[in-house]
Short mmCIF file of C-alpha atoms in Angstrom, two decimals:
data_model
loop_
_atom_site.label_atom_id
_atom_site.label_comp_id
_atom_site.label_asym_id
_atom_site.label_seq_id
_atom_site.Cartn_x
_atom_site.Cartn_y
_atom_site.Cartn_z
CA MET A 2 -3.22 -29.44 -60.26
CA ALA A 3 -1.01 -31.27 -62.30
CA ASP A 4 -1.37 -35.09 -62.33
CA GLY A 5 1.78 -37.46 -61.87
CA ALA A 6 2.67 -38.00 -65.54
CA LEU A 7 5.08 -35.51 -66.67
CA VAL A 8 4.31 -34.66 -70.58
CA GLY A 9 5.35 -30.96 -70.80
CA PRO A 10 5.37 -28.39 -71.04
CA VAL A 11 8.18 -27.35 -68.86
CA ARG A 12 9.48 -24.31 -68.41
CA ILE A 13 13.01 -23.45 -67.09
CA ILE A 14 13.56 -20.24 -65.36
CA GLY A 15 17.34 -19.49 -65.62
CA ALA A 16 19.32 -21.06 -68.38
CA GLY A 17 22.67 -21.63 -66.63
CA LEU A 18 24.62 -24.70 -66.50
CA LEU A 19 22.05 -26.62 -64.77
CA GLY A 20 19.18 -25.00 -66.32
CA ALA A 21 20.23 -25.88 -69.87
CA SER A 22 21.36 -29.21 -68.90
CA ILE A 23 17.64 -29.97 -67.53
CA GLY A 24 16.00 -29.02 -70.68
CA LEU A 25 18.80 -30.62 -72.59
CA ALA A 26 17.91 -33.70 -70.86
CA LEU A 27 13.91 -33.61 -71.26
CA ARG A 28 14.22 -32.36 -75.22
CA ALA A 29 16.47 -35.66 -75.69
CA ARG A 30 12.82 -37.46 -74.22
CA GLY A 31 10.62 -35.42 -76.41
CA LEU A 32 9.43 -33.14 -74.10
CA ASP A 33 8.29 -29.14 -75.00
CA VAL A 34 10.59 -27.02 -72.80
CA GLN A 35 9.91 -23.35 -72.71
CA LEU A 36 13.23 -21.10 -71.60
CA GLU A 37 13.34 -17.82 -69.60
CA ASP A 38 16.24 -15.89 -68.62
CA LEU A 39 17.35 -12.43 -67.60
CA ASN A 40 20.30 -12.49 -69.59
CA PRO A 41 19.92 -12.88 -73.40
CA ASP A 42 23.41 -14.49 -74.10
CA ASN A 43 22.10 -17.29 -71.59
CA LEU A 44 19.09 -17.65 -73.38
CA ARG A 45 20.25 -17.50 -77.11
CA THR A 46 23.25 -19.77 -76.24
CA ALA A 47 20.67 -22.47 -74.37
CA SER A 48 18.52 -22.32 -77.19
CA GLY A 49 20.84 -22.50 -79.74
CA LEU A 50 22.17 -25.73 -78.35
CA GLY A 51 18.84 -27.39 -78.24
CA ALA A 52 17.62 -27.22 -74.51
CA GLY A 53 14.21 -25.51 -75.49
CA VAL A 54 12.61 -22.46 -76.94
CA PRO A 55 12.41 -19.01 -75.39
CA VAL A 56 9.22 -17.80 -74.12
CA THR A 57 7.37 -15.23 -76.15
CA GLY A 58 4.22 -14.83 -74.54
CA ALA A 59 2.10 -17.22 -76.75
CA GLU A 60 3.22 -20.71 -75.54
CA SER A 61 0.65 -23.20 -73.81
CA GLU A 62 0.80 -22.89 -69.82
CA PRO A 63 3.30 -25.47 -68.44
CA GLN A 64 2.69 -28.51 -66.75
CA LEU A 65 5.73 -28.09 -64.48
CA VAL A 66 8.04 -24.88 -63.81
CA VAL A 67 11.80 -25.42 -62.75
CA VAL A 68 13.70 -22.30 -61.10
CA ALA A 69 17.33 -22.45 -61.81
CA VAL A 70 18.35 -18.97 -60.24
CA PRO A 71 20.91 -17.87 -58.06
CA PRO A 72 20.34 -18.79 -54.35
CA ASP A 73 19.38 -14.90 -53.08
CA HIS A 74 16.56 -14.69 -55.72
CA LEU A 75 15.09 -18.12 -55.47
CA GLY A 76 12.00 -17.53 -53.09
CA ASP A 77 10.85 -14.38 -54.81
CA VAL A 78 11.12 -16.29 -58.33
CA ILE A 79 9.34 -19.52 -56.99
CA VAL A 80 6.53 -17.38 -55.57
CA THR A 81 6.12 -15.01 -58.93
CA ALA A 82 5.74 -18.49 -60.79
CA LEU A 83 3.22 -19.97 -58.49
CA GLN A 84 1.34 -16.48 -58.87
CA THR A 85 1.84 -16.55 -62.95
CA HIS A 86 0.89 -20.12 -63.57
CA ALA A 87 -2.19 -20.93 -61.55
CA THR A 88 -1.96 -24.83 -62.29
CA ALA A 89 1.49 -25.49 -62.74
CA VAL A 90 3.54 -27.61 -60.01
CA VAL A 91 6.91 -25.76 -59.36
CA THR A 92 9.96 -27.07 -58.29
CA ASP A 93 13.59 -25.71 -57.88
CA VAL A 94 17.11 -26.68 -58.13
CA GLY A 95 18.79 -24.60 -55.28
CA SER A 96 21.39 -25.95 -52.75
CA VAL A 97 19.57 -24.56 -49.79
CA LYS A 98 15.86 -25.63 -49.03
CA SER A 99 14.57 -23.65 -46.12
CA GLY A 100 15.17 -20.16 -47.03
CA PRO A 101 13.19 -20.61 -50.24
CA LEU A 102 10.57 -22.42 -48.24
CA GLY A 103 10.15 -19.83 -45.76
CA THR A 104 9.75 -17.14 -48.60
CA VAL A 105 6.94 -19.34 -49.83
CA ALA A 106 5.40 -20.66 -47.13
CA GLY A 107 2.61 -18.05 -46.94
CA HIS A 108 1.66 -18.58 -50.50
CA ALA A 109 -2.48 -19.94 -50.69
CA ALA A 110 -0.76 -22.18 -53.79
CA VAL A 111 2.05 -23.52 -51.82
CA GLU A 112 0.94 -27.07 -51.99
CA ARG A 113 1.76 -26.81 -55.82
CA TYR A 114 5.49 -26.04 -54.50
CA CYS A 115 8.24 -29.11 -54.10
CA GLY A 116 11.56 -27.94 -53.54
CA SER A 117 14.68 -30.39 -54.92
CA HIS A 118 18.51 -30.34 -55.60
CA PRO A 119 20.07 -31.89 -58.12
CA MET A 120 23.98 -32.90 -56.48
CA ALA A 121 25.55 -32.64 -59.81
CA GLY A 122 27.55 -29.83 -61.81
CA THR A 123 31.20 -28.83 -62.53
CA GLN A 124 33.64 -26.10 -61.66
CA HIS A 125 32.36 -24.19 -64.85
CA SER A 126 29.07 -22.21 -65.04
CA GLY A 127 26.84 -20.81 -68.23
CA PRO A 128 25.20 -22.89 -70.64
CA LEU A 129 28.27 -23.73 -72.81
CA THR A 130 28.76 -26.25 -70.26
CA ALA A 131 25.38 -27.74 -70.65
CA SER A 132 24.91 -31.55 -70.90
CA ALA A 133 22.09 -33.65 -71.26
CA SER A 134 23.81 -36.58 -69.34
CA LEU A 135 25.23 -34.04 -66.41
CA PHE A 136 22.51 -35.89 -63.86
CA GLU A 137 22.96 -39.36 -65.19
CA GLY A 138 23.23 -41.59 -61.88
CA ARG A 139 24.03 -38.35 -59.66
CA PRO A 140 21.85 -37.79 -56.51
CA TRP A 141 19.02 -35.38 -56.87
CA ALA A 142 17.32 -34.84 -53.33
CA ILE A 143 13.43 -34.20 -53.46
CA THR A 144 12.35 -32.11 -50.34
CA PRO A 145 8.53 -31.61 -50.36
CA HIS A 146 7.12 -30.02 -47.23
CA ALA A 147 4.56 -30.47 -45.06
CA THR A 148 2.04 -29.50 -47.23
CA THR A 149 3.23 -30.65 -50.42
CA ALA A 150 0.67 -32.32 -52.46
CA ALA A 151 1.34 -35.76 -53.53
CA THR A 152 0.53 -34.95 -57.20
CA ALA A 153 3.20 -32.19 -57.35
CA ARG A 154 5.65 -34.39 -55.28
CA ALA A 155 5.22 -37.34 -58.12
CA LEU A 156 5.77 -34.82 -61.05
CA VAL A 157 9.30 -33.64 -59.63
CA GLU A 158 10.06 -37.31 -58.94
CA GLU A 159 9.18 -38.32 -62.55
CA LEU A 160 11.28 -35.23 -63.73
CA VAL A 161 14.31 -36.62 -61.68
CA ALA A 162 13.71 -40.13 -63.37
CA LEU A 163 13.55 -38.34 -66.91
CA THR A 164 17.20 -36.74 -66.13
CA GLY A 165 18.57 -40.27 -65.15
CA ALA A 166 19.34 -39.26 -61.63
CA MET A 167 18.48 -40.86 -58.58
CA PRO A 168 15.95 -39.70 -56.34
CA LEU A 169 16.75 -39.20 -52.62
CA ALA A 170 14.06 -37.68 -50.22
CA PHE A 171 14.60 -35.27 -47.51
CA ASP A 172 12.84 -32.90 -45.37
CA PRO A 173 14.14 -29.41 -46.09
CA GLU A 174 15.73 -28.70 -43.00
CA ASP A 175 17.18 -32.16 -42.64
CA HIS A 176 18.69 -31.62 -46.38
CA ASP A 177 19.98 -28.32 -45.65
CA ARG A 178 21.96 -29.88 -42.71
CA ALA A 179 22.93 -32.58 -45.08
CA VAL A 180 24.62 -30.47 -47.59
CA ALA A 181 26.40 -28.48 -44.96
CA ARG A 182 27.90 -31.40 -43.79
CA THR A 183 28.95 -32.77 -47.34
CA SER A 184 29.28 -29.65 -49.49
CA HIS A 185 29.18 -26.45 -47.84
CA VAL A 186 31.81 -26.95 -44.76
CA PRO A 187 34.10 -28.94 -47.12
CA HIS A 188 34.25 -26.13 -49.52
CA LEU A 189 35.14 -23.45 -46.65
CA MET A 190 37.46 -26.06 -45.16
CA SER A 191 39.48 -26.35 -48.43
CA ALA A 192 39.55 -22.59 -48.93
CA LEU A 193 41.04 -22.03 -45.59
CA VAL A 194 43.84 -24.58 -46.29
CA ALA A 195 44.07 -23.33 -49.88
CA GLY A 196 44.55 -19.83 -48.36
CA ARG A 197 47.63 -20.82 -46.49
CA LEU A 198 49.32 -21.45 -49.63
CA ALA A 199 48.80 -18.22 -51.39
CA GLU A 200 51.21 -16.92 -49.05
CA ALA A 201 53.71 -19.64 -48.91
CA PRO A 202 57.45 -19.20 -50.23
CA GLU A 203 58.16 -20.07 -53.39
CA GLY A 204 60.10 -22.73 -52.72
CA HIS A 205 57.69 -24.38 -50.27
CA LEU A 206 55.28 -24.96 -53.11
CA SER A 207 57.97 -27.14 -55.26
CA LEU A 208 56.96 -29.79 -52.51
CA SER A 209 53.26 -29.85 -53.34
CA GLY A 210 52.08 -33.34 -53.92
CA PRO A 211 48.49 -35.17 -54.78
CA GLY A 212 47.25 -34.85 -51.11
CA VAL A 213 47.51 -31.02 -51.24
CA ARG A 214 45.93 -30.98 -54.54
CA ASP A 215 43.03 -33.33 -53.30
CA VAL A 216 42.53 -31.17 -50.29
CA THR A 217 42.19 -27.67 -51.89
CA ARG A 218 40.60 -28.87 -55.47
CA VAL A 219 37.07 -27.40 -54.74
CA ALA A 220 38.58 -24.05 -53.58
CA GLY A 221 39.59 -23.07 -57.11
CA THR A 222 36.17 -22.58 -58.08
CA ASP A 223 34.51 -18.97 -58.79
CA PRO A 224 33.80 -17.77 -55.21
CA GLY A 225 30.62 -15.81 -56.39
CA MET A 226 28.02 -18.44 -55.94
CA TRP A 227 29.30 -19.50 -52.78
CA LEU A 228 28.69 -15.67 -51.62
CA GLN A 229 25.05 -16.58 -51.96
CA ILE A 230 24.92 -19.99 -50.69
CA VAL A 231 27.18 -19.58 -47.44
CA PRO A 232 24.60 -17.06 -45.84
CA ALA A 233 21.49 -19.05 -46.85
CA ASN A 234 22.58 -22.08 -45.10
CA ALA A 235 24.27 -20.07 -42.10
CA PRO A 236 22.79 -22.10 -39.00
CA ALA A 237 23.92 -25.49 -40.29
CA ILE A 238 27.16 -24.21 -41.47
CA LEU A 239 27.72 -22.60 -38.13
CA GLU A 240 26.72 -25.43 -36.00
CA LEU A 241 29.14 -27.76 -37.98
CA LEU A 242 31.85 -24.74 -37.63
CA GLY A 243 31.47 -24.83 -34.11
CA GLN A 244 32.07 -28.64 -33.80
CA ILE A 245 35.33 -28.32 -35.79
CA ARG A 246 36.11 -25.44 -33.89
CA ALA A 247 36.10 -27.88 -30.89
CA ASP A 248 37.87 -30.28 -32.72
CA LEU A 249 40.67 -27.99 -33.57
CA ASP A 250 41.26 -27.12 -30.07
CA LEU A 251 41.33 -30.93 -29.08
CA LEU A 252 43.94 -31.36 -31.91
CA GLU A 253 46.18 -28.24 -31.01
CA ALA A 254 46.52 -29.50 -27.39
CA ALA A 255 47.45 -33.05 -28.50
CA ILE A 256 49.98 -31.78 -30.49
CA ARG A 257 51.42 -29.13 -27.85
CA SER A 258 51.52 -31.88 -25.07
CA ASP A 259 52.78 -34.73 -27.38
CA ASP A 260 49.59 -36.57 -26.28
CA ARG A 261 49.92 -39.78 -29.11
CA ASP A 262 46.64 -41.21 -28.15
CA ALA A 263 44.60 -38.04 -28.54
CA LEU A 264 46.34 -37.30 -31.52
CA GLN A 265 45.55 -41.18 -32.84
CA GLU A 266 42.08 -40.41 -32.21
CA VAL A 267 41.85 -37.27 -34.08
CA LEU A 268 43.57 -39.46 -37.02
CA ALA A 269 41.54 -42.47 -36.51
CA ASN A 270 38.02 -40.53 -36.64
CA GLY A 271 38.99 -39.33 -39.87
CA VAL A 272 39.65 -42.74 -41.23
CA ALA A 273 36.14 -43.77 -39.82
CA GLY A 274 34.77 -40.44 -41.60
CA THR A 275 36.09 -41.69 -45.19
CA ARG A 276 34.61 -45.32 -44.71
CA ALA A 277 31.41 -43.89 -43.92
CA ILE A 278 31.31 -42.05 -47.54
CA PRO A 279 28.88 -44.51 -49.81
CA GLY A 280 30.71 -47.06 -52.02
CA LYS A 281 30.25 -47.47 -55.67
CA HIS A 282 26.56 -47.06 -56.86
CA GLY A 283 25.60 -45.99 -53.29
CA GLY A 284 26.93 -49.53 -51.68
CA PRO A 285 29.12 -50.44 -49.38
CA VAL A 286 32.50 -49.18 -49.09
CA ARG A 287 34.74 -52.28 -50.42
CA PRO A 288 38.47 -52.32 -49.33
CA MET A 289 40.82 -50.66 -52.16
CA GLY A 290 44.13 -50.74 -53.09
CA SER A 291 46.41 -48.19 -55.22
CA VAL A 292 48.84 -48.85 -57.75
CA PHE A 293 51.35 -46.26 -58.91
CA VAL A 294 52.58 -45.62 -62.46
CA HIS A 295 54.93 -44.00 -64.15
CA VAL A 296 53.72 -42.67 -67.86
CA PRO A 297 56.01 -41.16 -69.92
CA ASP A 298 55.07 -37.46 -70.80
CA HIS A 299 54.24 -38.64 -74.50
CA PRO A 300 50.79 -38.59 -76.63
CA GLY A 301 49.59 -41.55 -76.83
CA GLU A 302 50.79 -43.02 -73.57
CA LEU A 303 47.82 -42.68 -71.09
CA ALA A 304 45.45 -44.42 -73.98
CA ARG A 305 48.39 -47.41 -73.65
CA LEU A 306 48.28 -47.77 -69.89
CA PHE A 307 44.50 -48.03 -70.04
CA VAL A 308 44.49 -50.80 -72.80
CA ASP A 309 46.91 -52.86 -71.14
CA VAL A 310 44.63 -52.52 -67.56
CA GLY A 311 41.84 -53.55 -69.79
CA ASP A 312 43.91 -56.67 -71.29
CA ALA A 313 44.83 -57.23 -67.46
CA GLY A 314 40.80 -57.80 -66.79
CA VAL A 315 41.25 -55.31 -63.73
CA ASN A 316 38.49 -52.67 -63.30
CA VAL A 317 39.73 -49.49 -62.23
CA GLU A 318 37.64 -47.81 -59.46
CA ASP A 319 39.36 -44.07 -59.56
CA VAL A 320 42.17 -42.54 -61.33
CA ARG A 321 44.25 -39.74 -60.28
CA ILE A 322 47.18 -38.22 -62.26
CA ASP A 323 49.75 -35.90 -60.65
CA HIS A 324 53.03 -34.72 -62.21
CA ASP A 325 56.19 -36.32 -61.52
CA PRO A 326 58.53 -33.92 -60.57
CA ALA A 327 61.69 -36.57 -60.58
CA ARG A 328 61.12 -37.18 -64.17
CA ALA A 329 59.78 -36.01 -67.55
CA GLY A 330 56.19 -37.73 -67.01
CA GLY A 331 53.12 -38.06 -64.80
CA GLN A 332 52.27 -40.21 -62.05
CA VAL A 333 48.85 -42.12 -62.50
CA GLU A 334 47.19 -43.72 -59.36
CA LEU A 335 45.07 -46.47 -60.42
CA VAL A 336 42.58 -47.44 -57.47
CA VAL A 337 41.40 -51.20 -57.91
CA GLU A 338 39.97 -53.71 -55.43
CA VAL A 339 42.90 -55.04 -52.76
CA ALA A 340 42.28 -58.44 -54.25
CA ARG A 341 43.39 -57.37 -57.57
CA VAL A 342 46.50 -55.14 -56.86
CA GLU A 343 48.91 -57.76 -56.72
CA SER A 344 47.61 -59.25 -60.39
CA LEU A 345 47.55 -55.75 -61.81
CA ILE A 346 51.11 -54.99 -60.72
CA ALA A 347 52.57 -58.42 -61.93
CA SER A 348 50.72 -57.58 -65.56
CA LEU A 349 51.77 -53.57 -65.95
CA GLU A 350 55.46 -54.86 -64.95
CA ALA A 351 55.30 -57.36 -67.82
CA ARG A 352 54.14 -55.09 -70.08
CA GLY A 353 57.24 -53.02 -69.39
CA TRP A 354 55.69 -49.93 -67.13
CA ALA A 355 57.45 -48.59 -64.20
CA LEU A 356 55.74 -48.69 -60.87
CA HIS A 357 56.11 -47.17 -57.71
CA GLN A 358 55.34 -48.97 -54.48
#
């Protein structure tokens, strides 16, 4: 059994976006990384980027194995890794934990397995989009099961620390309920809303604004991986969908009967939900306000705006950019603390920017 100090080698099985990014992060820390992937193009690209060295069979035994394969194959690959590497700790980065654990549970070396799940990624896939900084400041769930050895958990915790991520402890079942609520069901709801746009008359879509883009953004990702994720977390997803169906029934009844009180309750629950999302750095939510600025469609204008905001001494918490259909340019929404809204407006107007209220 490996001890709690991660010194390598680390073997990564699956050299896609997550696997290659983990490799890059660990190589930047000086650890030896071994790469496996059934796709020779992924392996060649990831190793060419410096994420690790392809496995040839002559390598030292790994201290830690990280399984980064698609959800349908996680359980089998984890079991194979436990069988092949008699002393290595094995973790995985899959987005669903109960299913793989069910496959691994009967294995004699199950105490060397500790699941994990980095909440990081992009809408792209493959090692070409990998980055050593992908996990910096991002949550990374660590999901030990009832018989996970303390040394195995410690090794996975050090992996998370070396990538710059923030470790969060969950048991596997609670993790799956959490990601259903915060990721899987929101993705499905986004897909349903976006699907209503596909059949809309062209004239309707000319009224599209930032609201519909916000709601449908995640629906634009490749559905291939979701065809595996959704069935893998079906129980937790179905439970939430049942609750949403009941909410839709209440909403429809409120609209049909013009029940403003019931409609108010639905909308207020939505506000309460947005306020429940943790704020910056996981802290409490702070009151925010928006300043809307028209930015001409010319090179350098956006950079000039941010320089002027910096000169005003205001920290921007979030930025949203939308095309302005009325003029040749874009509308930039600067999200700042409420207490700084008026001073930012005054400063930008003094510098000649056109602001929207």
